[in-house]
């Protein structure tokens, strides 16, 4: 039952009670006029409450484009987990600027599953309940972090050389949102990373929607940088576009990298 319906169910018996009490204890003031005044007063109040609740409910929403992109992202991740392929790529489509509507996504690893929470609406702090999702068996990860993660990944999957470990980093949580400090744009931050690795970067989610799984359980996101082929903050954003030789898109089109499907 909706909130507005609950309010009406509570207030209507209250109005009836007030009318009855007015009749019982103040008969000299005119029963009909008194009851009429109380009922009309309630009539004025109830629609205002109803409208206010509907307006509040309407605020808790996100742009249709964001909704579609988030659903596609979730479906793509579920497909990667179901297939269970190793060292393969999937594309969930480019995510539009999340600044419109203040949309954010948070993935949290909880035991043997990962939970997705989507927020938006007023101040970007309202939970969008119908977009919440649960991914049994998912372990979020990134191609970034200390220890040569990006270098090892780049050397093998882009530069076509020997594969060295580690080439991905598991994350306790991932948050994707729109940053406005520095270069505006979608950004990703990683739970468990220090403030100087990935988390201090802005506009660092220019990966054209690519995801990677090394084992069919971890699903990795790509933080990006704008300068170096690779560093602790991620891989150069150029290597996710078709125009760059040896980019992920280019190598997949050439049949040199494996799609998960």
CSV table of C-alpha atoms in Angstrom, one decimal, residues 61-72 96 100-101 103 130-131:
chain,number,residue,atom,x,y,z
A,61,UNK,CA,13.7,9.2,-10.3
A,62,UNK,CA,16.6,9.2,-12.8
A,63,UNK,CA,16.7,10.0,-16.5
A,64,UNK,CA,15.3,7.3,-18.8
A,65,UNK,CA,18.7,7.0,-20.5
A,66,UNK,CA,20.4,6.2,-17.2
A,67,UNK,CA,17.8,3.6,-16.3
A,68,UNK,CA,18.3,1.8,-19.6
A,69,UNK,CA,22.1,1.9,-19.3
A,70,UNK,CA,22.1,0.6,-15.8
A,71,UNK,CA,19.7,-2.3,-16.7
A,72,UNK,CA,22.0,-3.2,-19.7
A,96,UNK,CA,26.0,8.9,-20.7
A,100,UNK,CA,22.1,14.9,-15.3
A,101,UNK,CA,19.9,13.8,-12.4
A,103,UNK,CA,22.7,9.4,-10.7
A,130,UNK,CA,13.5,-0.8,-8.4
A,131,UNK,CA,17.0,-0.7,-9.8
